[in-house]
Coordinates of C-alpha atoms in Angstrom, one line a residue:
M1 CA 113.4 95.0 106.7
E2 CA 111.2 95.0 103.7
I3 CA 110.4 98.0 101.5
L4 CA 107.3 98.0 99.3
R5 CA 106.3 100.8 96.8
G6 CA 102.7 101.6 95.9
I7 CA 100.5 104.6 95.2
S8 CA 100.2 107.3 97.8
V9 CA 96.7 108.7 98.5
A10 CA 97.5 110.7 101.6
S11 CA 100.9 112.2 102.6
G12 CA 102.5 111.9 106.0
V13 CA 104.3 109.3 108.1
A14 CA 102.7 106.8 110.5
V15 CA 104.5 104.2 112.6
G16 CA 102.8 101.5 114.4
E17 CA 101.9 97.8 114.9
A18 CA 100.2 96.1 112.0
V19 CA 96.8 94.5 112.2
I20 CA 95.6 92.4 109.3
L21 CA 92.0 92.8 108.2
E22 CA 90.9 89.6 106.6
A23 CA 88.0 89.3 104.1
E24 CA 85.5 88.8 106.8
D25 CA 86.6 91.6 109.0
Y26 CA 88.8 89.5 111.3
R27 CA 91.5 91.4 113.0
I28 CA 94.4 89.0 113.5
P29 CA 96.7 90.5 116.2
Y30 CA 100.2 89.3 117.0
R31 CA 99.6 87.4 120.3
T32 CA 101.7 85.0 122.3
V33 CA 100.5 82.7 125.0
P34 CA 102.1 81.4 128.2
A35 CA 104.0 78.1 127.9
D36 CA 101.2 76.3 129.8
H37 CA 98.6 77.5 127.3
V38 CA 100.4 76.1 124.2
E39 CA 98.7 72.7 124.5
A40 CA 95.2 74.4 124.6
E41 CA 96.1 76.4 121.4
L42 CA 97.2 73.2 119.7
N43 CA 93.9 71.5 120.7
Q44 CA 92.0 74.5 119.3
L45 CA 93.9 74.2 116.1
D46 CA 93.1 70.4 115.8
E47 CA 89.4 71.2 116.4
A48 CA 89.4 73.9 113.8
F49 CA 90.9 71.6 111.2
A50 CA 88.5 68.8 112.1
K51 CA 85.5 71.0 111.8
S52 CA 86.7 72.6 108.6
I53 CA 87.2 69.2 107.0
E54 CA 83.8 68.0 108.1
E55 CA 82.2 71.3 106.8
V56 CA 83.9 71.0 103.4
S57 CA 83.0 67.3 103.1
Q58 CA 79.4 68.1 103.8
Q59 CA 79.3 70.8 101.2
A60 CA 80.9 68.5 98.6
T61 CA 78.3 65.8 99.4
W62 CA 75.4 68.3 99.0
L63 CA 76.8 69.6 95.7
G64 CA 77.4 66.1 94.4
A65 CA 73.7 65.2 95.1
H66 CA 72.3 68.4 93.7
L67 CA 74.7 69.6 91.0
G68 CA 76.7 66.5 90.0
Q69 CA 80.1 65.1 91.0
D70 CA 82.0 67.4 88.6
T71 CA 80.8 70.4 90.6
A72 CA 81.6 68.7 93.9
K73 CA 85.2 68.2 92.9
V74 CA 85.7 71.9 93.5
F75 CA 86.1 71.1 97.2
D76 CA 88.3 68.1 96.7
W77 CA 91.4 70.4 96.6
H78 CA 90.2 72.2 99.8
V79 CA 90.0 68.9 101.6
G80 CA 93.5 68.0 100.3
V81 CA 95.0 71.2 101.7
L82 CA 93.3 70.8 105.1
K83 CA 94.7 67.2 105.3
D84 CA 98.2 68.3 104.2
R85 CA 100.4 67.1 107.1
Q86 CA 103.2 69.5 106.3
L87 CA 100.9 72.6 106.4
R88 CA 99.5 71.5 109.8
K89 CA 103.0 70.9 111.1
S90 CA 104.2 74.4 110.1
I91 CA 101.4 76.0 112.1
E92 CA 102.0 73.7 115.0
E93 CA 105.7 74.5 115.1
L94 CA 104.9 78.3 115.2
I95 CA 102.7 77.7 118.2
Q96 CA 105.2 75.4 119.9
N97 CA 108.4 77.3 119.2
N98 CA 107.1 80.9 119.4
H99 CA 104.2 80.4 121.7
A100 CA 102.0 82.1 119.1
A101 CA 98.2 82.1 119.4
A102 CA 96.5 79.6 117.1
A103 CA 94.8 82.4 115.1
Y104 CA 98.0 84.3 114.5
A105 CA 100.0 81.1 113.6
T106 CA 97.3 80.0 111.1
S107 CA 97.0 83.4 109.5
T108 CA 100.8 83.7 109.1
I109 CA 101.4 80.3 107.6
M110 CA 98.3 80.5 105.3
R111 CA 99.5 83.9 103.9
N112 CA 102.9 82.4 103.2
Y113 CA 101.0 79.6 101.3
Q114 CA 99.1 82.2 99.4
R115 CA 102.3 84.0 98.4
R116 CA 103.7 80.8 96.8
F117 CA 100.7 80.7 94.5
M118 CA 101.0 84.4 93.6
R119 CA 104.5 83.8 92.3
M120 CA 103.4 81.1 89.9
T121 CA 103.2 81.8 86.2
D122 CA 100.3 79.5 85.4
P123 CA 97.1 81.6 85.7
L124 CA 95.1 78.5 86.8
L125 CA 97.5 78.0 89.7
V126 CA 97.5 81.7 90.6
E127 CA 93.7 81.4 90.9
R128 CA 94.3 78.8 93.6
M129 CA 95.2 81.6 95.9
R130 CA 91.5 82.4 96.3
D131 CA 90.9 78.9 97.5
V132 CA 93.7 79.3 100.0
Q133 CA 92.1 82.5 101.3
D134 CA 88.8 80.6 101.6
I135 CA 90.4 77.9 103.6
E136 CA 92.1 80.4 105.9
R137 CA 88.8 82.2 106.6
R138 CA 87.2 78.9 107.3
L139 CA 89.9 77.9 109.8
L140 CA 89.9 81.3 111.5
R141 CA 86.1 81.2 111.9
H142 CA 86.4 78.0 113.8
I143 CA 89.3 79.2 115.9
L144 CA 88.0 82.6 116.8
G145 CA 84.3 81.8 116.9
E146 CA 82.5 84.6 118.7
D147 CA 85.8 86.0 120.1
R148 CA 86.7 87.7 116.9
E149 CA 88.1 91.2 117.3
D150 CA 87.1 94.2 115.2
L151 CA 88.5 97.6 114.5
S152 CA 86.0 99.5 116.6
H153 CA 87.5 97.8 119.8
L154 CA 91.2 98.7 119.1
S155 CA 92.8 100.0 122.3
Q156 CA 96.0 101.5 120.8
P157 CA 97.1 103.1 117.5
V158 CA 97.7 100.6 114.7
I159 CA 98.5 100.4 111.0
L160 CA 95.8 98.6 109.0
I161 CA 96.9 96.1 106.4
A162 CA 94.2 94.7 104.0
H163 CA 93.7 93.4 100.5
D164 CA 91.1 96.1 99.9
L165 CA 88.5 98.1 101.8
S166 CA 84.9 98.8 100.8
P167 CA 83.6 102.4 100.9
T168 CA 81.6 101.6 104.1
Q169 CA 84.7 100.1 105.9
T170 CA 86.8 103.1 104.8
A171 CA 84.2 105.6 106.1
Q172 CA 84.3 103.9 109.5
L173 CA 88.1 104.4 110.0
A174 CA 87.5 107.9 111.5
E175 CA 86.0 106.2 114.6
T176 CA 88.9 103.8 115.2
K177 CA 92.5 104.1 116.3
V178 CA 93.8 103.3 112.9
I179 CA 96.6 105.8 112.1
G180 CA 97.7 104.5 108.6
V181 CA 96.6 102.1 105.9
A182 CA 98.3 99.9 103.3
L183 CA 96.2 98.0 100.7
D184 CA 97.0 95.4 98.0
A185 CA 94.4 96.9 95.6
G186 CA 93.4 100.3 94.5
A187 CA 94.3 103.2 92.2
A188 CA 94.9 106.9 93.0
T189 CA 91.3 107.9 92.1
S190 CA 89.4 104.8 93.1
H191 CA 86.5 105.5 95.4
T192 CA 88.3 103.9 98.4
A193 CA 91.3 106.2 97.7
I194 CA 89.0 109.2 97.6
L195 CA 87.6 108.3 101.0
L196 CA 91.1 107.6 102.4
R197 CA 92.2 111.1 101.3
S198 CA 89.2 112.6 103.0
W199 CA 90.1 110.7 106.2
G200 CA 93.4 112.6 106.1
R201 CA 95.8 109.9 107.5
P202 CA 98.9 108.4 105.7
A203 CA 97.8 105.7 103.2
V204 CA 99.5 103.8 100.4
I205 CA 97.5 101.5 98.1
G206 CA 98.1 99.4 95.0
L207 CA 100.8 97.3 96.8
N208 CA 99.8 94.0 95.2
D209 CA 100.7 91.6 98.0
V210 CA 101.3 93.6 101.2
S211 CA 98.5 91.7 103.0
T212 CA 100.5 88.5 102.6
R213 CA 103.9 89.9 103.3
I214 CA 103.1 91.5 106.6
S215 CA 101.9 89.7 109.7
G216 CA 99.9 91.1 112.6
G217 CA 102.2 92.6 115.3
D218 CA 104.9 93.6 112.8
T219 CA 106.2 97.1 113.1
V220 CA 105.2 99.0 110.0
V221 CA 105.9 102.5 108.6
I222 CA 103.5 104.2 106.2
D223 CA 105.5 106.8 104.3
G224 CA 102.8 108.5 102.3
S225 CA 105.1 111.2 100.9
N226 CA 107.4 108.7 99.2
Q227 CA 104.8 106.1 98.4
L228 CA 106.5 103.5 100.6
V229 CA 105.5 100.9 103.2
V230 CA 108.4 99.7 105.3
A231 CA 107.9 96.5 107.3
N232 CA 110.1 95.7 110.3
P233 CA 112.5 98.6 109.8
G234 CA 116.0 98.5 111.5
Q235 CA 116.4 100.6 114.6
A236 CA 118.2 103.5 112.8
T237 CA 115.4 103.6 110.1
L238 CA 112.7 103.4 112.7
D239 CA 114.2 106.3 114.7
E240 CA 114.5 108.4 111.6
Y241 CA 110.8 107.8 110.7
K242 CA 109.7 108.5 114.3
V243 CA 111.3 111.9 114.0
Q244 CA 109.5 112.5 110.6
E245 CA 106.2 111.4 112.2
Q246 CA 106.6 114.0 114.9
A247 CA 107.5 116.6 112.3
Y248 CA 104.3 115.9 110.4
V249 CA 102.3 116.3 113.7
R250 CA 103.9 119.7 114.2
L251 CA 103.2 120.7 110.5
T252 CA 99.6 119.7 110.9
D253 CA 99.3 121.8 114.0
E254 CA 100.9 124.8 112.2
L255 CA 98.6 124.4 109.2
D256 CA 95.6 124.5 111.5
E257 CA 96.5 128.1 112.3
F258 CA 95.4 129.0 108.7
K259 CA 91.8 127.7 109.3
S260 CA 90.5 131.1 110.3
L261 CA 92.4 133.2 107.7
A262 CA 91.0 134.3 104.4
S263 CA 92.1 132.5 101.2
V264 CA 93.5 135.4 99.3
T265 CA 96.7 135.9 97.4
R266 CA 99.4 138.4 98.4
D267 CA 98.0 140.8 95.9
G268 CA 94.4 140.5 97.2
E269 CA 92.8 138.0 94.7
R270 CA 90.2 135.7 96.3
V271 CA 90.6 132.0 95.7
E272 CA 87.7 130.0 97.2
L273 CA 88.7 126.6 98.8
L274 CA 85.7 124.3 99.0
S275 CA 85.3 120.8 100.4
N276 CA 84.4 117.5 98.7
I277 CA 82.2 115.3 100.9
E278 CA 80.7 111.9 100.7
F279 CA 78.7 111.8 104.0
P280 CA 76.6 114.6 105.6
Y281 CA 78.7 114.9 108.8
E282 CA 81.7 115.9 106.6
A283 CA 80.2 119.2 105.8
A284 CA 80.8 120.4 109.3
A285 CA 84.3 118.9 109.2
G286 CA 85.1 121.0 106.2
I287 CA 83.9 124.2 107.9
K288 CA 86.2 123.4 110.8
K289 CA 89.1 123.2 108.4
G290 CA 88.3 126.7 107.1
C291 CA 86.6 125.9 103.8
D292 CA 84.3 128.3 101.9
G293 CA 81.5 125.8 101.5
V294 CA 80.9 122.4 99.9
G295 CA 82.0 122.2 96.3
L296 CA 81.0 118.6 95.7
Y297 CA 78.6 116.4 97.7
R298 CA 78.9 112.9 96.2
T299 CA 75.5 111.6 96.9
E300 CA 76.0 108.1 95.4
F301 CA 77.4 106.9 98.7
L302 CA 73.9 107.0 100.0
F303 CA 73.0 104.3 97.5
L304 CA 76.0 102.0 98.3
Q305 CA 74.2 100.3 101.1
P306 CA 73.1 96.7 101.3
D307 CA 69.5 97.7 101.4
G308 CA 69.8 99.5 98.0
A309 CA 68.4 103.0 97.1
P310 CA 67.3 105.1 100.1
S311 CA 63.8 106.6 100.3
E312 CA 63.0 110.2 99.5
Q313 CA 62.7 111.0 103.2
E314 CA 66.0 109.3 104.0
Q315 CA 67.7 111.3 101.3
Y316 CA 66.0 114.5 102.4
E317 CA 67.3 114.0 105.9
A318 CA 70.9 113.4 104.7
Y319 CA 70.9 116.5 102.4
K320 CA 69.4 118.7 105.1
A321 CA 72.1 117.5 107.6
A322 CA 74.8 118.4 105.1
I323 CA 73.3 121.8 104.4
L324 CA 72.9 122.7 108.0
G325 CA 76.4 121.4 108.7
A326 CA 77.8 123.9 106.2
D327 CA 76.6 126.7 108.5
G328 CA 75.0 128.9 105.8
K329 CA 77.8 128.5 103.3
P330 CA 77.0 127.1 99.7
V331 CA 76.5 123.4 99.2
T332 CA 76.8 121.9 95.7
I333 CA 74.9 118.6 95.6
R334 CA 75.7 116.3 92.7
T335 CA 73.0 113.9 91.6
F336 CA 74.0 110.3 91.9
D337 CA 77.0 109.2 89.9
L338 CA 76.1 105.5 89.7
G339 CA 77.2 102.9 87.2
A340 CA 80.8 102.2 86.1
D341 CA 82.4 100.5 89.2
K342 CA 79.6 101.4 91.6
Y343 CA 76.3 99.9 92.4
T344 CA 74.8 98.9 89.1
Q345 CA 77.3 96.3 88.0
E346 CA 76.8 94.4 91.2
R347 CA 73.1 94.2 90.5
N348 CA 73.3 93.4 86.8
Y349 CA 72.6 89.8 85.7
E350 CA 75.1 90.4 82.9
Q351 CA 77.8 92.9 83.7
E352 CA 78.8 95.5 81.1
R353 CA 82.1 94.7 79.3
N354 CA 83.4 98.2 79.6
P355 CA 81.4 99.9 82.4
M356 CA 83.4 103.1 82.4
L357 CA 82.1 103.7 78.9
G358 CA 78.7 102.2 79.7
L359 CA 75.4 103.1 81.4
R360 CA 76.7 105.4 84.1
S361 CA 76.2 108.8 85.7
I362 CA 73.6 111.0 84.0
R363 CA 72.9 108.3 81.4
Y364 CA 71.9 105.9 84.2
S365 CA 69.8 108.7 85.8
L366 CA 67.9 109.4 82.6
K367 CA 67.3 105.7 82.1
N368 CA 65.9 105.4 85.7
L369 CA 63.7 108.4 85.9
D370 CA 61.7 107.4 88.9
M371 CA 64.8 106.9 91.0
F372 CA 66.3 110.2 89.6
K373 CA 63.1 112.2 90.2
T374 CA 62.9 110.9 93.8
Q375 CA 66.4 112.2 94.4
L376 CA 65.7 115.5 92.8
Q377 CA 62.6 116.0 95.0
A378 CA 64.6 115.2 98.1
I379 CA 67.3 117.8 97.1
L380 CA 64.6 120.4 96.2
R381 CA 62.9 119.9 99.6
A382 CA 66.2 120.3 101.4
S383 CA 67.2 123.3 99.4
V384 CA 65.1 125.7 101.5
H385 CA 67.5 125.1 104.4
G386 CA 70.5 127.0 102.9
Q387 CA 72.4 127.9 99.8
V388 CA 72.1 124.9 97.6
R389 CA 73.3 124.3 94.0
L390 CA 72.3 121.3 91.9
M391 CA 74.8 119.6 89.6
F392 CA 74.6 116.7 87.1
P393 CA 77.6 114.4 86.6
L394 CA 79.3 113.4 83.3
I395 CA 77.2 115.6 81.0
N396 CA 78.3 114.8 77.5
S397 CA 75.8 116.6 75.3
L398 CA 73.4 119.6 75.4
M399 CA 70.5 117.2 75.1
E400 CA 71.5 115.3 78.2
F401 CA 71.6 118.6 80.2
R402 CA 68.3 119.8 78.8
Q403 CA 66.6 116.5 79.7
A404 CA 68.0 116.5 83.2
K405 CA 67.0 120.1 83.7
M406 CA 63.5 119.3 82.5
T407 CA 63.2 116.5 85.0
V408 CA 64.2 119.0 87.8
H409 CA 61.3 121.3 86.7
D410 CA 58.9 118.3 86.7
A411 CA 60.0 117.4 90.2
M412 CA 59.6 121.1 91.3
E413 CA 56.0 121.3 89.9
D414 CA 55.0 118.1 91.6
L415 CA 56.3 119.3 95.0
E416 CA 54.6 122.7 94.6
E417 CA 51.3 121.0 93.7
E418 CA 51.6 119.3 97.1
G419 CA 52.3 122.6 98.8
I420 CA 55.9 121.8 99.6
A421 CA 58.3 124.8 99.5
V422 CA 61.4 124.6 97.3
Q423 CA 64.2 126.9 96.2
R424 CA 62.6 128.0 92.9
D425 CA 65.7 129.7 91.5
I426 CA 68.2 126.9 92.5
P427 CA 71.4 127.2 90.4
I428 CA 71.8 124.2 88.1
G429 CA 75.2 123.2 86.7
M430 CA 77.2 120.4 85.3
M431 CA 80.3 118.4 85.8
L432 CA 82.6 118.7 82.8
E433 CA 84.4 115.3 82.7
T434 CA 84.7 114.3 79.0
P435 CA 86.7 115.6 76.0
A436 CA 83.4 116.2 74.2
A437 CA 82.1 118.5 76.9
A438 CA 85.5 120.3 77.0
I439 CA 85.4 120.9 73.3
Q440 CA 81.8 122.1 73.4
V441 CA 82.2 124.2 76.5
K442 CA 81.2 127.5 74.8
E443 CA 77.8 126.1 74.0
F444 CA 77.3 124.7 77.5
C445 CA 78.2 128.2 78.9
R446 CA 75.0 129.5 77.3
E447 CA 72.8 127.1 79.2
V448 CA 74.3 126.3 82.6
D449 CA 74.5 128.4 85.8
F450 CA 77.9 127.0 86.6
I451 CA 80.5 124.4 85.5
S452 CA 82.6 122.2 87.8
I453 CA 85.6 120.4 86.1
G454 CA 85.9 116.8 87.3
T455 CA 89.5 116.0 86.6
N456 CA 89.3 112.4 87.8
D457 CA 87.2 111.3 84.8
L458 CA 88.4 114.0 82.5
V459 CA 92.0 112.8 82.8
Q460 CA 90.7 109.2 82.4
Y461 CA 88.9 109.9 79.1
L462 CA 91.5 112.3 77.7
L463 CA 94.3 109.8 78.2
A464 CA 92.3 106.6 77.6
V465 CA 93.4 105.2 81.0
D466 CA 91.0 103.4 83.4
R467 CA 91.5 105.3 86.6
G468 CA 90.4 102.3 88.7
N469 CA 93.0 99.9 87.1
E470 CA 96.2 99.7 89.1
R471 CA 97.9 97.9 86.1
V472 CA 97.8 101.1 84.1
S473 CA 98.0 103.6 86.9
Q474 CA 101.5 104.8 85.7
F475 CA 99.8 106.2 82.6
Y476 CA 97.2 108.2 84.6
N477 CA 98.9 111.5 85.1
P478 CA 97.2 114.9 85.5
S479 CA 100.5 116.6 84.5
H480 CA 100.0 115.4 80.9
P481 CA 100.2 118.4 78.5
A482 CA 96.9 117.5 77.0
V483 CA 95.2 117.8 80.4
L484 CA 96.8 121.2 81.0
R485 CA 95.6 122.6 77.7
A486 CA 92.1 121.3 78.2
L487 CA 91.9 123.0 81.6
R488 CA 93.2 126.2 80.1
D489 CA 90.6 126.2 77.3
V490 CA 87.7 125.5 79.7
A491 CA 88.8 128.1 82.2
R492 CA 89.2 130.7 79.4
A493 CA 85.7 130.0 77.9
C494 CA 84.0 130.1 81.3
N495 CA 85.7 133.4 82.3
A496 CA 84.9 134.9 78.9
A497 CA 81.2 134.0 79.3
K498 CA 81.2 135.0 83.0
V499 CA 80.1 131.5 84.0
D500 CA 81.2 130.4 87.4
C501 CA 83.8 127.6 87.1
S502 CA 85.4 125.4 89.7
I503 CA 87.6 122.3 89.7
C504 CA 86.6 119.4 92.0
G505 CA 88.7 116.4 91.0
E506 CA 91.5 115.1 93.2
M507 CA 93.9 117.3 91.2
A508 CA 92.4 120.3 92.9
G509 CA 93.6 119.1 96.4
Q510 CA 97.2 118.6 95.5
P511 CA 99.6 121.4 96.4
L512 CA 101.7 120.4 93.4
Y513 CA 99.0 121.9 91.1
T514 CA 97.7 124.8 93.1
I515 CA 99.9 127.5 91.5
L516 CA 99.1 126.2 88.0
L517 CA 95.4 126.0 88.5
V518 CA 95.2 129.6 89.8
G519 CA 97.5 130.7 87.0
L520 CA 95.0 129.1 84.5
G521 CA 92.3 131.4 85.8
L522 CA 90.5 129.1 88.2
R523 CA 89.3 130.7 91.4
K524 CA 87.4 127.9 93.0
L525 CA 89.1 124.7 94.1
S526 CA 87.2 121.9 95.8
M527 CA 89.1 119.1 97.7
A528 CA 89.1 116.8 100.7
P529 CA 88.7 118.8 103.9
A530 CA 92.1 117.6 105.2
N531 CA 93.9 119.4 102.3
I532 CA 92.4 122.8 102.8
P533 CA 94.8 124.3 105.4
E534 CA 97.9 123.5 103.3
L535 CA 96.4 124.9 100.1
K536 CA 95.3 128.0 102.0
K537 CA 98.8 128.5 103.2
L538 CA 100.1 128.3 99.6
V539 CA 97.5 130.6 98.2
R540 CA 98.4 133.3 100.7
M541 CA 102.0 133.1 99.5
V542 CA 101.6 133.7 95.8
T543 CA 100.7 136.6 93.5
I544 CA 98.6 136.3 90.4
P545 CA 101.5 137.4 88.1
L546 CA 103.6 134.6 89.7
T547 CA 100.9 131.9 89.1
Q548 CA 100.4 133.1 85.5
R549 CA 104.1 132.9 84.8
V550 CA 104.2 129.3 86.2
A551 CA 101.1 128.3 84.1
R552 CA 102.6 129.7 80.9
R553 CA 105.9 127.8 81.5
A554 CA 104.1 124.6 82.3
L555 CA 102.0 124.8 79.2
S556 CA 105.1 125.1 77.1
L557 CA 106.6 121.8 78.3
E558 CA 106.3 118.7 76.2
T559 CA 106.0 115.8 78.7
E560 CA 104.2 115.0 81.9
R561 CA 107.6 114.4 83.7
Q562 CA 108.8 117.8 82.7
V563 CA 105.6 119.4 84.0
T564 CA 105.6 117.5 87.3
N565 CA 109.3 118.3 88.0
Y566 CA 108.8 122.0 87.1
L567 CA 105.7 122.4 89.3
R568 CA 107.4 120.6 92.2
D569 CA 110.4 122.9 92.0
E570 CA 108.2 126.0 92.0
T571 CA 106.1 124.8 94.9
R572 CA 109.0 123.8 97.0
K573 CA 110.4 127.3 96.7
L574 CA 107.4 128.4 98.7
L575 CA 106.8 125.3 100.9
P576 CA 110.3 123.8 101.5
E577 CA 109.2 121.9 104.5
D578 CA 105.9 120.5 103.2
P579 CA 105.8 117.1 101.4
I580 CA 105.1 117.9 97.7

């Protein structure tokens, strides 16, 4: 049994057989073959090595002729590994002794090989792991050919193990039989983590080397509540986790009973629970979970496609679908939050040295006005189909907000000149995500229709911690007293100015912080749809005086650990059976 600790992005327990997703979307299952098929598997392995050596040699020859022999030497090491007799023998023995399929045996031995390089202290040797991965993919391509398996054809529930997942891959999980995920890479507020949280199944990320430690077919437990992945558990541990898995299923069923109930405290105070969505179809999913509308539609995922920016018509159709899916309830559409770790860096000839502080979000929009205006026109056209609010990301100064708002009016005038109907009085607001915006919140309250606090970036900039960097993830903590005080000040200013204020970062969807946020005066929380039933249950158990007492006590504490422990204790008094 092996126990790995990472970062939980979705609570719950899932138990199942592991499948390994390689870099080219190969699913390598654990598969044995009859004794009389062993020879055929060995022949297939020989052929794969022969073809790989021939392929690499041809590439080296081409490079030598076109770019010089020094460049061609890059592949000398690849040829050396492929000709390593000991490596080949290890794979052959796994096939002969265990009757393993050639693909499974190759993947298992090559991952062991990768792990040896990961343990080395010389950075140059550690980098060799990428070469080993390349060799593995090459061999698997020749072994599997057109017979490769993919996740869409899974026939039974499985645990997905991978180095990382792209946003597109993550979004497709809902249509597969994957019941849990473990990843090497990732941080709690990375975009893959956000999508996994929306997916609503147990997931642990930031595990460093889980994809090389676990083989296809291993029994794996994803313990999202305790941030653990357990590989090949003993029978007693396995039985215990299966009981917990069933308990989570029952808890989910019980929480679903809250979908149709109102989100009000015991003393009658309304607390709106809204959904965060990335794709149009999720609007309807949020309504099914009992949300009060869409608090954040992250439109940048429309732009994260291989073909680049979508047309105005394509965007219009997506926004319209989301609005109609919300069934008459309000939808807040955020203009594209591109830059940083999304989209623009991949397309830059020279990448920014510090993209989180670079040309991103509203700055990127105002530098690319044609692209920005196209999106605004699509949103304005779609706005006639329901209750739509328009929001700008990462507003840092009054001038940025005024420029963005002026671009909205330009887009509106252009559409009206063409005779196209728009929602003329569409509410226009901003995401408050920087210390500068928090400090100047009173001035913003005089100009905006609403404010939405984006805690993902606000925490990042307040604490000077890159939220996408797993190396410093332990320093990224929403419980930090500075974060609590910033939220208190923003909520107070908005309430005093009678400006609608919501919170839409991942913090808003964690039961740990619900009592605190309500106690700070926030009455709109926007989160992944999967979190809504549990938070609604909690809201219906509290009173406003109770939340205010908890908030006052939390604000008096000096360290993030004290805050977290106190909030967990208070929440467990109300939800003793729920994972907090």
